[in-house]
Amino acid sequence: MKTKWFKGSSDLFQKTQRRLTMQYSGLLMLFLVLFIVVVYTLLYVVILRDQHRELENLTRQETRIISDYLADSARDELQGLGSQELVLAGVDQFFYYVTNAEGTFVTGSETMPHMREELFELVSGWVPEKNQIREETLQVTFDERRIGGREIKDVPKSDTVRLMIDGSPIFYNGQFVGMIYIGKDISFAYQLFKWLLIVLVSLAVLFAGVAVWMSYLMSKKAMGPISTAFQRQKEFVGDASHELRTPLSVMLSSIDAMEMTDGIEEDPFAKKLLRNMKSEVKRMTGLVSDLLVLARADSGAAERTLEQLDVRAEAANVIESLTPHAESNGVSLGLEAPGDLLVLGDRARVKQLMYILLDNAVKYSPDGGLVEMKLSQSDRYWTMAVSDQGIGIHPDDQPRIFDRFFRSDKSRTRTVGGHGLGLSIAKWIAGIHGGTITVESEPDKGSTFIVQIPNEQAVST
Ligand code: ADP
């Protein structure tokens, strides 16, 4: 025989704690994502703006150099201007081109001379509006890549280059003589954005882990006092039920003794009072013992003792002891089962489960009704189905009948006893065996309660 202790309703707390953890970590992650978006956007804007400013300064400077050069050499046109006459050495400058007033190429230079045609095509005829700066993406080949006339070897065959292009008109004595275009390589900035994103996302993943861990700790802390209070309340219910049992049994034996007292037989009023008292005390004893079962289940003090049992024999036994009660209500009981049905289970609990379902079936059956228990077994499960031809359960009530103290209105108006705890206990018993209990029912036609329990029981060591 193996015994397993059950934690009972700690499930509810675990679920709540999980939900709290998820909510806390969701909130933390939201802040994290917001932070990343803000940091990334800020850096993006600041870096690009800085490149803008640099390019604008460079263009302004070069325009002044050319204008000064024209003024110094008293030339009114750019034609014949050689690149050696200009000092153009901006950092990351990819190209510069000077055109005359008609837009024809005059002079220029670029880091990739083999791409001049393509690059000039980009700016040819472009008249920028005030402060307008263009951004272009260019696929470049590196076969002839030179920097300062020096050829660079061992570089990739092609790459994507991001260019920022600015243009400015050149004037001589207030007369428009041409344009200067400068292209700046800002690929490194985009490279930086890419790395920044990778670093930020990696940090986010790391912090997400920390956020979940912190949320777990926070939710655990938040749940602490609640679960302690709940634990105390469960202990109170358990203690109260336990303490009530003794006086109730004393009362019951006192009523029995009074019933046997001389003279009571002759006094119909006293007899009736005693009978009522006895039935109420019995009802209360049932309620207290059900409460005690559930309180123990909640507090984890309920134990499950597993042993090999023949479910068929147990069912026959329960039916036999319930037959007089069923017959007095005009209900007949039937059992359909295979030869023997050996399973591992807690004998007392399994029998209690059978009692609850059969007792309900009888309680809610009309006079002349038939209540049947069917047992069966498959490779993995054994099944018990208890069906009746009684009042049935309204579909709205079906999901609630396993709740504590739930009784349908129909049941309340009937004179049948009960306090709405039987099915909660049945569900708990099925649960501690790793099984389930479900109901199929149609109002005024009848109900079938189906319990399905695995043949093999996981036994804790
Ligand atoms: P009770 O002590 O009221 O029978 P239970 O927890 O056993 O408490 O059942 C809860 C409610 O489910 C009952 O009040 C009744 O409305 C409904 N019920 C349970 N079994 C049956 C059945 N066999 N037929 C119809 N209704 C049922």
XYZ file of C-alpha atoms and ligand atoms in Angstrom:
488
model
C 0.000 0.000 0.000
C 1.320 3.379 -0.943
C 0.119 6.642 0.460
C 0.192 9.973 -1.272
C -0.548 13.362 0.266
C -2.356 15.954 -1.741
C -1.740 19.671 -1.895
C -5.414 20.400 -2.680
C -6.281 23.967 -3.666
C -2.676 25.240 -3.906
C -3.475 24.872 -7.621
C -5.551 28.033 -7.493
C -2.670 29.964 -5.969
C -0.194 28.597 -8.464
C -2.497 29.624 -11.288
C -2.937 33.108 -9.823
C 0.784 33.426 -9.232
C 1.484 32.358 -12.826
C -1.002 34.935 -14.062
C 0.549 37.640 -11.889
C 4.034 36.673 -13.099
C 2.864 36.959 -16.682
C 1.223 40.325 -16.065
C 4.257 41.739 -14.240
C 6.714 40.465 -16.840
C 4.445 41.698 -19.641
C 4.526 45.157 -18.099
C 8.295 45.104 -17.580
C 8.845 43.908 -21.142
C 6.589 46.645 -22.463
C 8.777 49.226 -20.721
C 11.861 47.463 -22.047
C 10.588 47.557 -25.629
C 9.594 51.214 -25.201
C 13.047 52.022 -23.847
C 14.726 50.262 -26.776
C 12.532 52.020 -29.325
C 13.246 55.414 -27.740
C 17.028 54.819 -27.491
C 17.240 53.490 -31.043
C 15.172 56.307 -32.528
C 17.131 58.947 -30.631
C 20.490 57.589 -31.800
C 19.178 57.188 -35.339
C 18.000 60.757 -35.513
C 21.087 62.225 -33.786
C 23.603 60.353 -35.962
C 21.838 61.110 -39.242
C 21.399 64.734 -38.302
C 25.088 64.958 -37.489
C 25.949 63.525 -40.922
C 23.557 66.040 -42.482
C 25.282 68.896 -40.788
C 28.731 67.657 -41.752
C 27.728 67.345 -45.401
C 26.096 70.765 -45.444
C 29.223 72.334 -43.974
C 31.390 70.580 -46.516
C 29.233 71.742 -49.414
C 29.193 75.299 -48.121
C 32.946 75.237 -47.719
C 33.563 73.841 -51.208
C 31.158 76.299 -52.800
C 33.046 79.145 -51.142
C 36.396 77.736 -52.284
C 35.199 77.604 -55.898
C 33.589 81.057 -55.748
C 36.804 82.485 -54.242
C 38.852 80.729 -56.891
C 36.708 82.223 -59.656
C 36.968 85.659 -58.106
C 40.746 85.343 -57.636
C 41.325 84.214 -61.208
C 38.666 86.613 -62.565
C 36.883 83.851 -64.464
C 33.157 83.968 -65.051
C 32.778 80.380 -66.060
C 33.710 77.010 -64.639
C 34.766 75.464 -67.960
C 38.373 74.357 -67.811
C 38.431 74.170 -64.009
C 40.781 71.357 -63.012
C 40.340 69.266 -59.905
C 43.939 69.993 -58.927
C 42.894 73.596 -58.425
C 40.438 72.681 -55.736
C 41.076 71.294 -52.292
C 38.368 68.811 -51.583
C 39.071 66.438 -48.762
C 35.928 65.805 -46.765
C 35.875 62.799 -44.478
C 33.910 59.911 -46.051
C 33.463 61.943 -49.183
C 32.426 59.501 -51.876
C 32.348 61.893 -54.807
C 32.145 65.509 -55.805
C 31.096 66.790 -59.200
C 31.060 70.307 -60.559
C 28.796 71.147 -63.486
C 28.489 74.330 -65.486
C 25.292 76.365 -65.816
C 24.017 73.985 -68.518
C 24.548 70.986 -66.265
C 27.519 69.596 -68.192
C 30.239 67.858 -66.223
C 33.224 70.144 -65.585
C 35.329 68.407 -63.002
C 35.000 65.917 -60.187
C 36.471 62.990 -58.365
C 35.190 59.838 -56.668
C 36.502 56.892 -54.696
C 35.273 54.576 -57.460
C 36.194 56.085 -60.811
C 34.685 53.154 -62.722
C 31.293 54.190 -61.416
C 31.477 57.851 -62.474
C 28.780 57.513 -65.102
C 26.331 55.956 -62.704
C 27.133 58.428 -59.930
C 26.920 61.465 -62.168
C 23.587 60.165 -63.445
C 22.315 60.378 -59.870
C 22.903 64.098 -59.557
C 22.770 65.288 -63.147
C 20.115 67.986 -63.528
C 19.142 67.891 -59.838
C 18.396 71.294 -58.365
C 18.030 70.852 -54.629
C 15.424 72.809 -52.777
C 16.454 74.772 -49.729
C 18.257 72.475 -47.239
C 17.313 69.429 -49.301
C 19.617 66.480 -48.912
C 19.093 63.212 -50.716
C 19.812 59.696 -49.580
C 20.564 56.993 -52.120
C 21.405 53.330 -51.879
C 23.896 52.095 -54.400
C 25.162 48.647 -55.297
C 28.878 49.038 -55.970
C 31.514 46.686 -57.361
C 34.987 46.789 -55.927
C 37.179 45.514 -58.795
C 38.775 48.878 -59.231
C 38.386 50.323 -55.803
C 41.066 52.910 -55.127
C 41.617 55.223 -52.276
C 44.026 58.083 -52.888
C 45.216 56.339 -56.059
C 46.141 53.207 -54.119
C 44.343 50.050 -55.182
C 42.753 48.018 -52.426
C 42.933 44.286 -52.712
C 41.134 41.507 -50.836
C 37.883 43.369 -50.573
C 34.482 41.901 -51.303
C 33.298 41.923 -54.942
C 30.307 44.131 -54.271
C 28.582 45.961 -51.477
C 25.711 48.264 -50.772
C 26.715 51.849 -50.173
C 24.413 54.394 -48.560
C 25.035 57.884 -49.873
C 23.958 61.241 -48.587
C 24.031 63.782 -51.417
C 23.990 67.559 -51.197
C 24.102 70.110 -54.016
C 24.702 73.843 -54.084
C 24.658 76.490 -56.835
C 27.852 78.447 -57.599
C 27.598 82.166 -58.321
C 30.091 84.573 -59.794
C 29.276 88.249 -59.408
C 25.711 87.320 -58.626
C 25.422 85.231 -61.760
C 24.698 81.499 -61.676
C 27.655 79.661 -63.224
C 27.167 76.050 -62.176
C 26.512 73.498 -59.459
C 28.583 71.449 -57.067
C 27.354 68.063 -55.847
C 28.933 66.202 -52.991
C 28.160 62.611 -52.052
C 29.079 61.352 -48.602
C 29.369 57.683 -47.724
C 27.219 57.101 -44.663
C 27.222 53.285 -44.867
C 29.058 53.117 -41.545
C 26.095 54.856 -39.886
C 23.710 52.172 -41.149
C 26.210 49.531 -40.126
C 26.180 51.138 -36.717
C 22.351 51.076 -36.642
C 22.417 47.399 -37.519
C 24.828 46.573 -34.717
C 22.990 48.810 -32.346
C 19.795 46.926 -33.073
C 21.517 43.563 -32.544
C 23.014 44.736 -29.244
C 19.725 46.240 -28.057
C 17.726 43.152 -29.006
C 20.264 40.884 -27.266
C 20.065 43.080 -24.193
C 16.283 42.945 -24.423
C 16.338 39.142 -24.495
C 18.672 39.101 -21.510
C 16.560 41.576 -19.582
C 13.389 39.732 -20.555
C 14.780 36.736 -18.643
C 15.581 38.992 -15.694
C 12.103 40.546 -15.965
C 10.420 37.125 -15.798
C 12.555 36.132 -12.843
C 11.850 39.395 -11.022
C 8.141 39.115 -11.795
C 8.148 35.598 -10.410
C 9.714 36.842 -7.165
C 7.329 39.793 -6.969
C 4.234 37.675 -7.567
C 5.453 35.162 -5.003
C 5.801 37.947 -2.490
C 2.356 39.295 -3.348
C 0.734 35.877 -2.997
C 2.378 35.129 0.353
C -0.031 36.885 2.740
C -3.083 35.821 0.720
C -2.166 32.171 0.752
C -1.371 32.347 4.487
C -4.783 33.893 5.159
C -6.457 31.270 2.985
C -4.544 28.510 4.727
C -5.751 29.825 8.094
C -9.315 29.940 6.855
C -9.098 26.341 5.623
C -7.658 25.256 8.940
C -10.510 27.022 10.669
C -13.133 25.198 8.585
C -11.324 21.917 9.203
C -11.036 22.525 12.964
C -14.621 23.730 13.254
C -15.956 20.694 11.384
C -13.866 18.402 13.513
C -15.035 20.036 16.747
C -18.680 19.848 15.625
C -18.566 16.119 15.049
C -18.362 15.156 18.711
C -21.320 17.197 19.991
C -23.372 16.027 17.025
C -22.747 12.387 17.763
C -23.527 13.016 21.442
C -26.801 14.646 20.385
C -27.645 11.731 18.124
C -27.095 9.138 20.817
C -29.064 11.310 23.278
C -31.981 11.424 20.831
C -31.738 7.616 20.450
C -31.824 7.294 24.241
C -34.776 9.659 24.534
C -36.682 7.682 21.901
C -36.365 4.631 24.103
C -37.549 6.463 27.182
C -40.865 5.277 28.642
C -43.820 7.467 27.811
C -42.470 8.847 24.539
C -44.352 6.239 22.530
C -47.635 7.566 23.958
C -46.866 11.210 23.187
C -47.178 11.726 19.413
C -46.006 15.343 19.613
C -42.826 14.477 21.463
C -42.269 11.576 19.074
C -42.594 13.854 16.073
C -40.230 16.406 17.589
C -37.644 13.740 18.267
C -37.960 12.360 14.740
C -37.435 15.830 13.254
C -34.519 16.494 15.555
C -32.960 13.206 14.625
C -33.257 13.833 10.898
C -31.813 17.354 11.217
C -28.929 16.144 13.368
C -28.229 13.422 10.805
C -28.298 15.989 8.007
C -25.936 18.210 9.937
C -23.622 15.290 10.644
C -23.501 14.586 6.901
C -22.776 18.239 6.135
C -20.052 18.444 8.765
C -18.399 15.279 7.560
C -18.495 16.522 3.912
C -17.020 19.834 5.017
C -14.299 18.011 6.868
C -13.447 15.951 3.775
C -13.155 19.084 1.640
C -11.257 21.016 4.327
C -8.761 18.171 4.542
C -8.529 18.042 0.764
C -7.810 21.796 0.699
C -5.253 21.791 3.454
C -3.362 18.877 1.948
C -4.052 16.727 4.991
C -6.132 14.249 2.988
C -4.297 11.088 2.202
C -4.819 8.637 -0.617
C -4.074 5.046 0.186
C -3.630 3.008 -2.939
C -4.367 -0.676 -3.013
C -5.430 -3.295 -5.521
C -9.204 -3.448 -5.636
C -11.914 -5.166 -7.579
C -14.179 -2.302 -8.606
C -16.973 -4.675 -9.571
C -17.068 -6.219 -6.106
C -16.980 -2.784 -4.464
C -19.828 -1.568 -6.709
C -21.940 -4.651 -5.893
C -21.329 -3.970 -2.237
C -22.369 -0.311 -2.453
C -25.466 -1.174 -4.492
C -26.481 -3.812 -1.985
C -26.284 -1.373 0.901
C -28.192 1.303 -1.033
C -30.942 -1.020 -2.289
C -33.288 -0.641 0.719
C -33.049 3.153 0.465
C -33.648 3.039 -3.320
C -36.575 0.650 -2.955
C -38.197 2.858 -0.340
C -38.094 5.588 -3.023
C -39.516 3.236 -5.669
C -36.263 3.171 -7.616
C -34.490 0.032 -8.795
C -30.706 -0.277 -9.025
C -28.801 -2.225 -11.683
C -25.140 -3.079 -12.256
C -23.481 -3.990 -15.513
C -19.813 -4.903 -15.338
C -17.201 -7.280 -16.738
C -16.293 -10.400 -14.689
C -13.838 -8.603 -12.474
C -12.223 -5.248 -12.780
C -8.933 -4.940 -10.938
C -7.436 -1.502 -10.504
C -5.227 0.448 -8.152
C -7.229 2.885 -6.068
C -8.189 4.164 -2.655
C -10.924 1.771 -1.581
C -12.741 4.092 0.826
C -12.674 7.024 -1.595
C -13.783 4.978 -4.607
C -16.693 3.635 -2.576
C -17.569 7.143 -1.413
C -17.596 8.256 -5.066
C -19.987 5.417 -5.941
C -22.249 6.312 -3.004
C -22.422 9.964 -3.998
C -23.341 9.252 -7.635
C -25.831 6.473 -6.839
C -27.392 8.425 -3.981
C -27.889 11.470 -6.262
C -29.319 9.288 -9.033
C -31.842 7.813 -6.608
C -32.592 11.215 -5.046
C -33.380 12.848 -8.370
C -35.279 9.872 -9.923
C -39.053 9.608 -10.156
C -40.985 6.771 -8.565
C -40.456 3.651 -10.697
C -37.195 4.956 -12.163
C -34.180 2.823 -12.989
C -30.647 3.699 -11.934
C -27.836 1.831 -13.626
C -24.157 1.648 -12.951
C -21.993 0.474 -15.852
C -18.353 -0.430 -15.369
C -15.888 -0.977 -18.172
C -12.165 -0.998 -18.760
C -9.884 -0.204 -21.666
C -6.090 -0.407 -21.979
C -5.525 2.787 -20.106
C -8.710 3.643 -18.230
C -11.497 2.158 -16.247
C -14.848 3.882 -16.531
C -17.868 4.123 -14.304
C -21.099 5.522 -15.725
C -24.105 6.105 -13.465
C -27.295 6.884 -15.330
C -30.821 7.667 -14.217
C -34.154 8.612 -15.728
C -34.683 11.506 -13.350
C -35.223 15.238 -13.495
C -32.027 15.907 -15.476
C -29.902 19.013 -15.260
C -30.477 22.226 -17.193
C -27.560 22.922 -19.624
C -26.890 26.260 -17.848
C -26.414 24.437 -14.551
C -24.220 21.633 -15.888
C -20.890 23.501 -15.641
C -21.726 24.558 -12.056
C -22.928 21.376 -10.420
C -19.390 20.462 -9.323
C -19.033 23.787 -7.467
C -19.314 23.732 -3.703
C -22.805 24.347 -2.333
C -24.304 24.591 -5.801
C -27.815 23.156 -6.049
C -30.064 23.722 -9.019
C -33.315 25.561 -8.324
C -35.212 22.402 -9.170
C -33.307 20.490 -6.497
C -33.853 23.215 -3.942
C -37.604 23.217 -4.462
C -37.749 19.439 -4.130
C -37.958 17.970 -0.700
C -34.883 15.814 -1.257
C -32.083 16.454 1.200
C -28.635 17.604 0.238
C -26.364 20.548 0.618
C -24.502 20.729 -2.668
C -21.177 19.241 -1.594
C -21.497 15.670 -2.897
C -20.335 16.333 -6.462
C -17.456 18.555 -5.254
C -16.220 15.592 -3.260
C -16.814 13.264 -6.243
C -14.733 15.538 -8.448
C -11.972 15.671 -5.860
C -11.907 11.870 -5.567
C -11.716 11.460 -9.353
C -8.951 14.094 -9.345
C -6.763 12.438 -6.736
C -6.885 9.298 -8.860
C -5.744 11.303 -11.893
C -9.195 10.946 -13.457
C -12.089 13.099 -14.584
C -15.817 13.291 -13.994
C -18.253 14.584 -16.602
C -21.991 14.745 -17.002
C -24.386 14.241 -19.882
C -27.908 15.266 -19.117
C -31.192 16.376 -20.560
C -33.872 18.007 -18.412
C -36.755 15.656 -17.579
C -35.069 12.755 -19.394
C -32.228 11.856 -17.061
C -28.517 12.201 -16.414
C -25.392 10.123 -16.812
C -22.298 10.833 -14.744
C -19.132 9.390 -16.249
C -15.977 8.869 -14.224
C -12.825 7.951 -16.081
C -9.735 6.932 -14.124
C -6.367 5.653 -15.383
C -5.680 1.995 -14.595
C -2.163 2.812 -13.508
C -1.839 5.262 -10.667
C 1.203 7.463 -10.318
C 2.482 6.753 -6.839
C 4.706 9.333 -5.239
C 7.821 7.995 -3.582
P -26.794 17.710 -3.514
O -26.526 17.415 -2.096
O -27.628 18.919 -3.711
O -27.277 16.541 -4.286
P -24.470 17.505 -5.168
O -23.177 18.240 -5.117
O -24.407 16.034 -5.057
O -25.354 18.138 -4.057
O -25.212 17.889 -6.485
C -25.254 19.244 -6.873
C -26.489 19.501 -7.719
O -26.365 18.795 -8.955
C -27.751 18.958 -7.127
O -28.312 19.884 -6.233
C -28.622 18.782 -8.348
O -29.180 20.011 -8.743
C -27.637 18.365 -9.405
N -27.600 16.874 -9.558
C -26.653 16.051 -9.102
N -26.912 14.779 -9.474
C -28.036 14.829 -10.202
C -28.837 13.828 -10.900
N -28.498 12.548 -10.894
N -29.933 14.267 -11.540
C -30.285 15.555 -11.556
N -29.590 16.536 -10.937
C -28.492 16.172 -10.262
